[in-house]
Coordinates of C-alpha atoms in Angstrom, one line a residue:
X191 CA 0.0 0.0 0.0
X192 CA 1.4 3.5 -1.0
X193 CA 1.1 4.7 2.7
X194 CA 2.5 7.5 1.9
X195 CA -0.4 9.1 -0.8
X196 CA -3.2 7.6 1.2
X197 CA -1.7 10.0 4.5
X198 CA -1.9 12.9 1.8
X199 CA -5.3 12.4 0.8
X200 CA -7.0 12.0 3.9
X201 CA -4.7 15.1 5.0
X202 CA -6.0 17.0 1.8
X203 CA -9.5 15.6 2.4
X204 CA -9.8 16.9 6.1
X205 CA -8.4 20.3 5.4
X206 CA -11.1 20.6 2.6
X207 CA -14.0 20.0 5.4
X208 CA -11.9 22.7 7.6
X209 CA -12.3 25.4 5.3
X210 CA -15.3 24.7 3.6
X211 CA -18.0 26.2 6.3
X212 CA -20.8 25.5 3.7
X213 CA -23.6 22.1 5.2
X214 CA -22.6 22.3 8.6
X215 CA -25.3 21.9 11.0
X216 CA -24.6 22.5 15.1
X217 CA -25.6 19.6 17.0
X218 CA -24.3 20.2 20.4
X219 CA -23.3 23.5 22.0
X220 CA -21.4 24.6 25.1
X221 CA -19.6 27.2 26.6
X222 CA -16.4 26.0 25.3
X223 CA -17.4 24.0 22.5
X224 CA -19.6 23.8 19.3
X225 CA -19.9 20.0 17.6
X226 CA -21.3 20.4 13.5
X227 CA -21.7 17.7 11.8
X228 CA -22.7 17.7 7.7
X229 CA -23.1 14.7 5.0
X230 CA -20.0 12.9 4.2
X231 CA -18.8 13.3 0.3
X232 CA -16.9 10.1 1.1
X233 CA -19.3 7.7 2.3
X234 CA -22.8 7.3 3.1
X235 CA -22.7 8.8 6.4
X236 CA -22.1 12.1 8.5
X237 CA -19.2 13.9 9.5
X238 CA -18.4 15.3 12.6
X239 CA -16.1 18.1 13.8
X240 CA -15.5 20.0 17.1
X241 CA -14.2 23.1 17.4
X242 CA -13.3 25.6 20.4
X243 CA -10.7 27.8 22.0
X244 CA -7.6 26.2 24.6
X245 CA -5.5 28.7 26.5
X246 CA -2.3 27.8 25.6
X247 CA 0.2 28.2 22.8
X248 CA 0.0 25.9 19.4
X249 CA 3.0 24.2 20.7
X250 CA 2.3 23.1 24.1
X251 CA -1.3 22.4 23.0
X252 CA 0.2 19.8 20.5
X253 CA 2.3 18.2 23.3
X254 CA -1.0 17.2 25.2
X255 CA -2.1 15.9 21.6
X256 CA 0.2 14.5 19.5
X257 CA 0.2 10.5 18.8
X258 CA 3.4 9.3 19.9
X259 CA 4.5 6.4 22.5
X260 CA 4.5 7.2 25.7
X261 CA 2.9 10.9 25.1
X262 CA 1.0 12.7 27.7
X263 CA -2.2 12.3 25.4
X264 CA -2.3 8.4 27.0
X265 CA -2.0 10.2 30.8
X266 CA -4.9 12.3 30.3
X267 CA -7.3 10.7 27.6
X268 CA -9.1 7.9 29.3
X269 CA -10.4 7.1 25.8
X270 CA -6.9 6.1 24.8
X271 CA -5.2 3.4 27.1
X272 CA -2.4 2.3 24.4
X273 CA -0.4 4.0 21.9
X274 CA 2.1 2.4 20.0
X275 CA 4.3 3.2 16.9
X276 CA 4.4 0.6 14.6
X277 CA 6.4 2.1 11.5
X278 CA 7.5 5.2 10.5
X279 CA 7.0 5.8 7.2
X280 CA 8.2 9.3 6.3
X281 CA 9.3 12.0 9.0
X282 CA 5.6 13.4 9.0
X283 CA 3.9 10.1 8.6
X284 CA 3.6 6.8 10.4
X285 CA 2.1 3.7 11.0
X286 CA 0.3 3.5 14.8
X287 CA -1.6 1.5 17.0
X288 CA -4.0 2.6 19.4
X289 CA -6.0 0.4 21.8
X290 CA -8.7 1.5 23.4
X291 CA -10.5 0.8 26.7
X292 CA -14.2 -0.9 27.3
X293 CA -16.9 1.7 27.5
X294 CA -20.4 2.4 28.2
X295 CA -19.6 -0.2 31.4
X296 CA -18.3 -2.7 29.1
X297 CA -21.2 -2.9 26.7
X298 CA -18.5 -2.1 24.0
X299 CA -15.3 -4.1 24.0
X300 CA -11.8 -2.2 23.9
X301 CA -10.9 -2.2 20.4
X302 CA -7.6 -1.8 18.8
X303 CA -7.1 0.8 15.4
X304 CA -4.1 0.5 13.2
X305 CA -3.9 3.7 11.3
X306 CA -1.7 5.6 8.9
X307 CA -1.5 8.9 10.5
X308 CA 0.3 12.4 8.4
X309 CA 1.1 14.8 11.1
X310 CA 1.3 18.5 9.6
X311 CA 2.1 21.8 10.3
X312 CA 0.4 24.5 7.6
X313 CA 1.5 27.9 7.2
X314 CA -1.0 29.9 9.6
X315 CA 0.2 27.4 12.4
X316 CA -2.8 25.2 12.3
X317 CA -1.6 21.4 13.4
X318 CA -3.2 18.5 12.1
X319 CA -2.7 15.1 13.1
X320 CA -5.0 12.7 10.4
X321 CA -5.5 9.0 10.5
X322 CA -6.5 6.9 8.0

């Protein structure tokens, strides 16, 4: 598999639904935090995003988020109880695992996702981190 061009065109993909504002529908509002969702041009299906404001600079925002082994995303995200890097592909994109705990009091399983993730840095500072 060309890891490498299916990384770019998820990247590509998800930038498109950042700066497109056009279908988006608000489902859930908070203080802090607005969640749209709009039809997928992908697949049959929705898409979801979540936007809102963190104190804090890009950088040491991105330390609490970025995928990597042993990151501080697997201290405080109780959704995420493994990370591990299985290849690195590129500088900007590798091959991960992720395994997740049971939820909804164990109703749902804890599942494990291998993904191809393209880690980013655009010009106006935004940081993406995409998995496909």
């Amino acid at each position: 598999m060309d890891y490498e061009h299916k990384a770019k065109a998820v990247g590509d993909c998800l930038m498109g639904y950042k700066t497109d504002e056009s279908g988006w529908k608000v489902c859930k509002k908070s203080n802090d935090v607005v969640v749209s969702w709009r039809p997928s041009s992908e697949f049959p299906g929705n898409v979801y995003k979540g936007e809102g404001v963190i104190s804090g600079s890009p950088e040491k925002v991105w330390e609490c988020l970025k995928p990597v082994p042993n990151g501080i995303r697997v201290k405080w995200d109780n959704n995420v109880k493994r990370f591990e890097l299985v290849e690195q592909i590129t500088e900007h994109i590798s091959i991960c695992r992720t395994v997740t705990p049971s939820a909804a009091m164990g109703i749902i399983a804890p599942r494990d996702f291998v993904d191809v993730i393209l880690i980013k840095q655009y010009e106006d500072g935004t940081i993406s981190s995409n998995g496909a």
